[in-house]
PDB file of C-alpha atoms in Angstrom:
ATOM      1  CA  MET A 864     154.638 162.450  85.973  1.00  0.00           C
ATOM      2  CA  TRP A 865     151.681 164.589  85.996  1.00  0.00           C
ATOM      3  CA  THR A 866     151.423 164.226  82.274  1.00  0.00           C
ATOM      4  CA  LYS A 867     151.408 160.436  82.521  1.00  0.00           C
ATOM      5  CA  LYS A 868     148.484 160.593  84.969  1.00  0.00           C
ATOM      6  CA  ALA A 869     146.630 163.018  82.707  1.00  0.00           C
ATOM      7  CA  PHE A 870     147.273 160.806  79.709  1.00  0.00           C
ATOM      8  CA  ILE A 871     145.965 157.688  81.570  1.00  0.00           C
ATOM      9  CA  ILE A 872     142.841 159.580  82.706  1.00  0.00           C
ATOM     10  CA  ALA A 873     142.178 160.831  79.202  1.00  0.00           C
ATOM     11  CA  ALA A 874     142.630 157.350  77.746  1.00  0.00           C
ATOM     12  CA  PHE A 875     140.250 155.931  80.348  1.00  0.00           C
ATOM     13  CA  PHE A 876     137.507 158.465  79.520  1.00  0.00           C
ATOM     14  CA  THR A 877     137.974 157.844  75.826  1.00  0.00           C
ATOM     15  CA  MET A 878     137.521 154.127  76.280  1.00  0.00           C
ATOM     16  CA  VAL A 879     134.429 154.614  78.441  1.00  0.00           C
ATOM     17  CA  ALA A 880     132.930 156.953  75.874  1.00  0.00           C
ATOM     18  CA  CYS A 881     133.631 154.535  73.008  1.00  0.00           C
ATOM     19  CA  ALA A 882     132.151 151.678  74.988  1.00  0.00           C
ATOM     20  CA  ASN A 883     128.936 153.568  75.616  1.00  0.00           C
ATOM     21  CA  ASP A 884     128.711 154.657  71.988  1.00  0.00           C
ATOM     22  CA  ASN A 885     129.356 151.086  70.848  1.00  0.00           C
ATOM     23  CA  GLY A 886     126.580 149.769  73.168  1.00  0.00           C
ATOM     24  CA  VAL A 887     124.046 152.130  71.627  1.00  0.00           C
ATOM     25  CA  ASN A 888     124.933 150.901  68.162  1.00  0.00           C
ATOM     26  CA  GLU A 889     124.690 147.245  69.262  1.00  0.00           C
ATOM     27  CA  ASP A 890     121.208 147.764  70.678  1.00  0.00           C
ATOM     28  CA  ALA A 891     120.094 149.422  67.520  1.00  0.00           C
ATOM     29  CA  GLN A 892     121.601 146.634  65.429  1.00  0.00           C
ATOM     30  CA  ARG A 893     119.824 143.960  67.578  1.00  0.00           C
ATOM     31  CA  GLU A 894     116.507 145.734  67.096  1.00  0.00           C
ATOM     32  CA  ILE A 895     117.060 145.751  63.313  1.00  0.00           C
ATOM     33  CA  ASP A 896     118.008 142.083  63.344  1.00  0.00           C
ATOM     34  CA  ARG A 897     114.962 141.198  65.439  1.00  0.00           C
ATOM     35  CA  LYS A 898     112.626 142.855  62.953  1.00  0.00           C
ATOM     36  CA  ASN A 899     114.268 141.159  59.969  1.00  0.00           C
ATOM     37  CA  THR A 900     114.409 137.626  61.372  1.00  0.00           C
ATOM     38  CA  GLN A 901     111.833 135.208  62.661  1.00  0.00           C
ATOM     39  CA  PRO A 902     112.625 132.776  65.486  1.00  0.00           C
ATOM     40  CA  ILE A 903     112.630 129.086  64.700  1.00  0.00           C
ATOM     41  CA  HIS A 904     110.325 127.167  67.015  1.00  0.00           C
ATOM     42  CA  TYR A 905     110.120 123.353  66.870  1.00  0.00           C
ATOM     43  CA  GLU A 906     107.028 121.626  68.204  1.00  0.00           C
ATOM     44  CA  THR A 907     105.290 118.371  67.455  1.00  0.00           C
ATOM     45  CA  ASN A 908     101.749 118.240  66.156  1.00  0.00           C
ATOM     46  CA  GLN A 909     100.586 117.126  69.608  1.00  0.00           C
ATOM     47  CA  GLU A 910     102.304 120.141  71.234  1.00  0.00           C
ATOM     48  CA  LYS A 911     100.706 122.438  68.677  1.00  0.00           C
ATOM     49  CA  LYS A 912      97.258 120.974  69.414  1.00  0.00           C
ATOM     50  CA  GLU A 913      97.848 121.464  73.128  1.00  0.00           C
ATOM     51  CA  ARG A 914      98.996 125.072  72.643  1.00  0.00           C
ATOM     52  CA  LEU A 915      95.927 125.873  70.527  1.00  0.00           C
ATOM     53  CA  HIS A 916      93.616 123.873  72.874  1.00  0.00           C
ATOM     54  CA  VAL A 917      92.528 121.530  70.060  1.00  0.00           C
ATOM     55  CA  ARG A 918      91.617 117.941  70.953  1.00  0.00           C
ATOM     56  CA  ASP A 919      90.747 114.935  68.842  1.00  0.00           C
ATOM     57  CA  GLN A 920      87.193 113.634  68.824  1.00  0.00           C
ATOM     58  CA  THR A 921      86.521 110.685  71.073  1.00  0.00           C
ATOM     59  CA  ILE A 922      85.070 107.413  69.725  1.00  0.00           C
ATOM     60  CA  GLY A 923      81.688 108.405  71.162  1.00  0.00           C
ATOM     61  CA  GLU A 924      81.763 111.805  69.430  1.00  0.00           C
ATOM     62  CA  LYS A 925      82.685 110.091  66.130  1.00  0.00           C
ATOM     63  CA  GLY A 926      79.622 107.885  66.416  1.00  0.00           C
ATOM     64  CA  GLY A 927      81.079 104.942  68.394  1.00  0.00           C
ATOM     65  CA  TYR A 928      82.124 101.525  67.198  1.00  0.00           C
ATOM     66  CA  PRO A 929      80.083  99.945  64.440  1.00  0.00           C
ATOM     67  CA  GLN A 930      77.478  97.667  66.029  1.00  0.00           C
ATOM     68  CA  THR A 931      76.289  94.377  64.651  1.00  0.00           C
ATOM     69  CA  HIS A 932      72.620  93.846  64.123  1.00  0.00           C
ATOM     70  CA  GLN A 933      71.466  91.273  66.605  1.00  0.00           C
ATOM     71  CA  ASP A 934      67.837  91.991  67.002  1.00  0.00           C
ATOM     72  CA  LYS A 935      66.252  90.736  70.187  1.00  0.00           C
ATOM     73  CA  ALA A 936      69.593  89.347  71.443  1.00  0.00           C
ATOM     74  CA  ASN A 937      68.766  90.151  75.041  1.00  0.00           C
ATOM     75  CA  ASP A 938      65.017  89.720  74.913  1.00  0.00           C
ATOM     76  CA  ALA A 939      63.594  87.016  77.113  1.00  0.00           C
ATOM     77  CA  ASN A 940      61.961  84.450  74.869  1.00  0.00           C
ATOM     78  CA  ASN A 941      60.702  82.020  77.457  1.00  0.00           C
ATOM     79  CA  LYS A 942      57.921  82.272  79.972  1.00  0.00           C
ATOM     80  CA  ASN A 943      60.205  82.779  83.012  1.00  0.00           C
ATOM     81  CA  GLY A 944      61.811  85.903  81.627  1.00  0.00           C
ATOM     82  CA  TYR A 945      65.352  84.488  81.328  1.00  0.00           C
ATOM     83  CA  THR A 946      67.395  85.081  78.199  1.00  0.00           C
ATOM     84  CA  ASP A 947      68.807  81.521  78.160  1.00  0.00           C
ATOM     85  CA  VAL A 948      66.321  78.666  77.796  1.00  0.00           C
ATOM     86  CA  PHE A 949      68.447  76.503  80.148  1.00  0.00           C
ATOM     87  CA  THR A 950      68.491  79.147  82.888  1.00  0.00           C
ATOM     88  CA  ASN A 951      65.638  78.916  85.288  1.00  0.00           C
ATOM     89  CA  GLU A 952      64.994  79.381  88.980  1.00  0.00           C
ATOM     90  CA  GLU A 953      66.352  75.941  89.798  1.00  0.00           C
ATOM     91  CA  ALA A 954      69.621  76.587  87.914  1.00  0.00           C
ATOM     92  CA  GLN A 955      70.046  80.007  89.500  1.00  0.00           C
ATOM     93  CA  MET A 956      69.444  78.688  92.986  1.00  0.00           C
ATOM     94  CA  ILE A 957      72.028  75.889  92.490  1.00  0.00           C
ATOM     95  CA  ALA A 958      74.582  78.282  91.024  1.00  0.00           C
ATOM     96  CA  GLU A 959      74.229  80.782  93.872  1.00  0.00           C
ATOM     97  CA  THR A 960      74.537  78.061  96.497  1.00  0.00           C
ATOM     98  CA  LEU A 961      77.662  76.548  94.856  1.00  0.00           C
ATOM     99  CA  GLN A 962      79.347  79.941  94.495  1.00  0.00           C
ATOM    100  CA  ASN A 963      79.123  80.397  98.270  1.00  0.00           C
ATOM    101  CA  LYS A 964      81.352  77.336  98.720  1.00  0.00           C
ATOM    102  CA  ARG A 965      84.930  78.060  99.655  1.00  0.00           C
ATOM    103  CA  GLU A 966      86.593  75.720  97.133  1.00  0.00           C
ATOM    104  CA  ILE A 967      84.529  77.037  94.158  1.00  0.00           C
ATOM    105  CA  VAL A 968      85.660  80.177  92.363  1.00  0.00           C
ATOM    106  CA  GLN A 969      82.855  80.293  89.828  1.00  0.00           C
ATOM    107  CA  ALA A 970      79.795  78.152  89.066  1.00  0.00           C
ATOM    108  CA  GLN A 971      77.457  78.014  86.121  1.00  0.00           C
ATOM    109  CA  VAL A 972      74.415  75.766  85.990  1.00  0.00           C
ATOM    110  CA  ALA A 973      72.036  74.737  83.238  1.00  0.00           C
ATOM    111  CA  SER A 974      68.928  72.720  83.886  1.00  0.00           C
ATOM    112  CA  THR A 975      66.998  70.695  81.310  1.00  0.00           C
ATOM    113  CA  ASP A 976      64.117  68.272  81.637  1.00  0.00           C
ATOM    114  CA  ASP A 977      66.413  65.316  82.253  1.00  0.00           C
ATOM    115  CA  ARG A 978      69.771  66.815  83.357  1.00  0.00           C
ATOM    116  CA  ILE A 979      71.398  69.320  85.610  1.00  0.00           C
ATOM    117  CA  ILE A 980      74.718  70.412  84.140  1.00  0.00           C
ATOM    118  CA  VAL A 981      77.153  72.153  86.483  1.00  0.00           C
ATOM    119  CA  GLY A 982      80.330  73.850  85.377  1.00  0.00           C
ATOM    120  CA  VAL A 983      82.728  75.014  88.083  1.00  0.00           C
ATOM    121  CA  ILE A 984      86.169  76.607  88.414  1.00  0.00           C
ATOM    122  CA  LEU A 985      87.820  75.260  91.538  1.00  0.00           C
ATOM    123  CA  GLN A 986      90.469  76.783  93.801  1.00  0.00           C
ATOM    124  CA  ALA A 987      94.002  75.586  93.066  1.00  0.00           C
ATOM    125  CA  HIS A 988      94.194  73.579  96.271  1.00  0.00           C
ATOM    126  CA  ALA A 989      90.889  71.721  95.798  1.00  0.00           C
ATOM    127  CA  LYS A 990      91.128  68.020  95.068  1.00  0.00           C
ATOM    128  CA  GLN A 991      89.360  67.266  91.809  1.00  0.00           C
ATOM    129  CA  LYS A 992      87.581  63.985  92.514  1.00  0.00           C
ATOM    130  CA  ASP A 993      86.535  64.911  96.054  1.00  0.00           C
ATOM    131  CA  SER A 994      85.142  68.227  94.912  1.00  0.00           C
ATOM    132  CA  VAL A 995      83.139  66.700  92.090  1.00  0.00           C
ATOM    133  CA  GLN A 996      81.561  64.175  94.440  1.00  0.00           C
ATOM    134  CA  GLN A 997      80.770  66.922  96.988  1.00  0.00           C
ATOM    135  CA  ILE A 998      79.178  69.095  94.283  1.00  0.00           C
ATOM    136  CA  LYS A 999      76.966  66.172  93.156  1.00  0.00           C
ATOM    137  CA  LYS A1000      75.856  65.557  96.735  1.00  0.00           C
ATOM    138  CA  GLU A1001      75.128  69.258  97.270  1.00  0.00           C
ATOM    139  CA  VAL A1002      73.008  69.436  94.094  1.00  0.00           C
ATOM    140  CA  LYS A1003      71.040  66.342  95.208  1.00  0.00           C
ATOM    141  CA  LYS A1004      70.375  68.044  98.558  1.00  0.00           C
ATOM    142  CA  LEU A1005      69.205  71.230  96.812  1.00  0.00           C
ATOM    143  CA  VAL A1006      66.905  69.337  94.425  1.00  0.00           C
ATOM    144  CA  PRO A1007      65.934  66.184  96.378  1.00  0.00           C
ATOM    145  CA  ASN A1008      62.830  65.049  94.452  1.00  0.00           C
ATOM    146  CA  THR A1009      64.384  64.764  91.042  1.00  0.00           C
ATOM    147  CA  ASP A1010      65.419  61.959  88.742  1.00  0.00           C
ATOM    148  CA  LYS A1011      67.660  64.240  86.711  1.00  0.00           C
ATOM    149  CA  GLN A1012      71.134  63.160  85.845  1.00  0.00           C
ATOM    150  CA  ILE A1013      73.736  65.443  87.462  1.00  0.00           C
ATOM    151  CA  ILE A1014      76.822  66.158  85.348  1.00  0.00           C
ATOM    152  CA  VAL A1015      79.694  68.188  86.779  1.00  0.00           C
ATOM    153  CA  TYR A1016      82.404  69.764  84.606  1.00  0.00           C
ATOM    154  CA  THR A1017      85.478  71.295  86.185  1.00  0.00           C
ATOM    155  CA  ASP A1018      88.350  73.367  84.915  1.00  0.00           C
ATOM    156  CA  ASP A1019      90.590  70.313  85.045  1.00  0.00           C
ATOM    157  CA  ILE A1020      91.265  69.530  81.396  1.00  0.00           C
ATOM    158  CA  HIS A1021      90.967  65.852  80.462  1.00  0.00           C
ATOM    159  CA  TRP A1022      93.295  66.332  77.501  1.00  0.00           C
ATOM    160  CA  ASP A1023      96.129  67.620  79.742  1.00  0.00           C
ATOM    161  CA  ARG A1024      95.672  64.686  82.074  1.00  0.00           C
ATOM    162  CA  MET A1025      95.850  62.197  79.166  1.00  0.00           C
ATOM    163  CA  LYS A1026      98.860  64.001  77.694  1.00  0.00           C
ATOM    164  CA  ASN A1027     100.687  63.742  80.993  1.00  0.00           C
ATOM    165  CA  LEU A1028      99.777  60.064  81.299  1.00  0.00           C
ATOM    166  CA  ASP A1029     101.037  59.402  77.786  1.00  0.00           C
ATOM    167  CA  ALA A1030     104.318  61.189  78.531  1.00  0.00           C
ATOM    168  CA  ARG A1031     104.811  59.110  81.674  1.00  0.00           C
ATOM    169  CA  LEU A1032     104.229  55.862  79.758  1.00  0.00           C
ATOM    170  CA  LYS A1033     106.706  56.883  77.097  1.00  0.00           C
ATOM    171  CA  ALA A1034     109.299  57.796  79.727  1.00  0.00           C
ATOM    172  CA  LYS A1035     108.715  54.437  81.429  1.00  0.00           C
ATOM    173  CA  ASN A1036     109.604  52.592  78.206  1.00  0.00           C
ATOM    174  CA  ASN A1037     112.665  54.727  77.420  1.00  0.00           C
ATOM    175  CA  GLY A1038     114.991  52.461  79.452  1.00  0.00           C
ATOM    176  CA  ASP A1039     114.125  49.463  77.323  1.00  0.00           C
ATOM    177  CA  LYS A1040     114.586  51.456  74.102  1.00  0.00           C
ATOM    178  CA  ILE A1041     117.990  52.765  75.165  1.00  0.00           C
ATOM    179  CA  GLU A1042     119.186  49.236  76.046  1.00  0.00           C
ATOM    180  CA  GLN A1043     118.007  47.967  72.638  1.00  0.00           C
ATOM    181  CA  TYR A1044     119.679  50.911  70.874  1.00  0.00           C
ATOM    182  CA  ILE A1045     123.025  50.276  72.651  1.00  0.00           C
ATOM    183  CA  ASN A1046     122.904  46.547  71.808  1.00  0.00           C
ATOM    184  CA  GLU A1047     122.221  47.307  68.147  1.00  0.00           C
ATOM    185  CA  PHE A1048     125.049  49.828  68.081  1.00  0.00           C
ATOM    186  CA  ILE A1049     127.551  47.360  69.565  1.00  0.00           C
ATOM    187  CA  ASN A1050     126.436  44.492  67.267  1.00  0.00           C
ATOM    188  CA  ASN A1051     126.687  46.679  64.129  1.00  0.00           C
ATOM    189  CA  ASN A1052     130.208  47.856  64.976  1.00  0.00           C
ATOM    190  CA  ASN A1053     131.596  44.349  65.442  1.00  0.00           C
TER     191      ASN A1053
END
């Protein structure tokens, strides 16, 4: 029995020795493989730029967007210093007053020798006709000693209103057309 134990111990030491020797050879082989091969690394162009800290030029650095030549576009060409000939102190005063109204979202006013033209965008809940009349009254209060015609434009589109009216008139006449169509169909099949 003693020989069996000696044999098992000898076999164990042989295996351990071979394993250590094999490990040394594997490390050497890995080192040789590492020197002879190059790792494959996949990266996008954007990742490469980020890694190398390279960035694209901005529009401003490239010279900006091409500009059109509109000489003196913002120069004031009237005596009051406004860029628009229809904008004056009267028009600005009316516009500022109207914009403070609750039912008005935005107001724009132009004033000529014979007219005051007001364009407004109203809140959704504002009644169109009532608001227009109120705006005309307000402008008359602001400029009491004037014979100018006051014209108010709103964001209510006349074309849409007429289109809806036309659709309602057609729908109203559909009953008569269907009755006529059914009568013709019955008479033709007899």
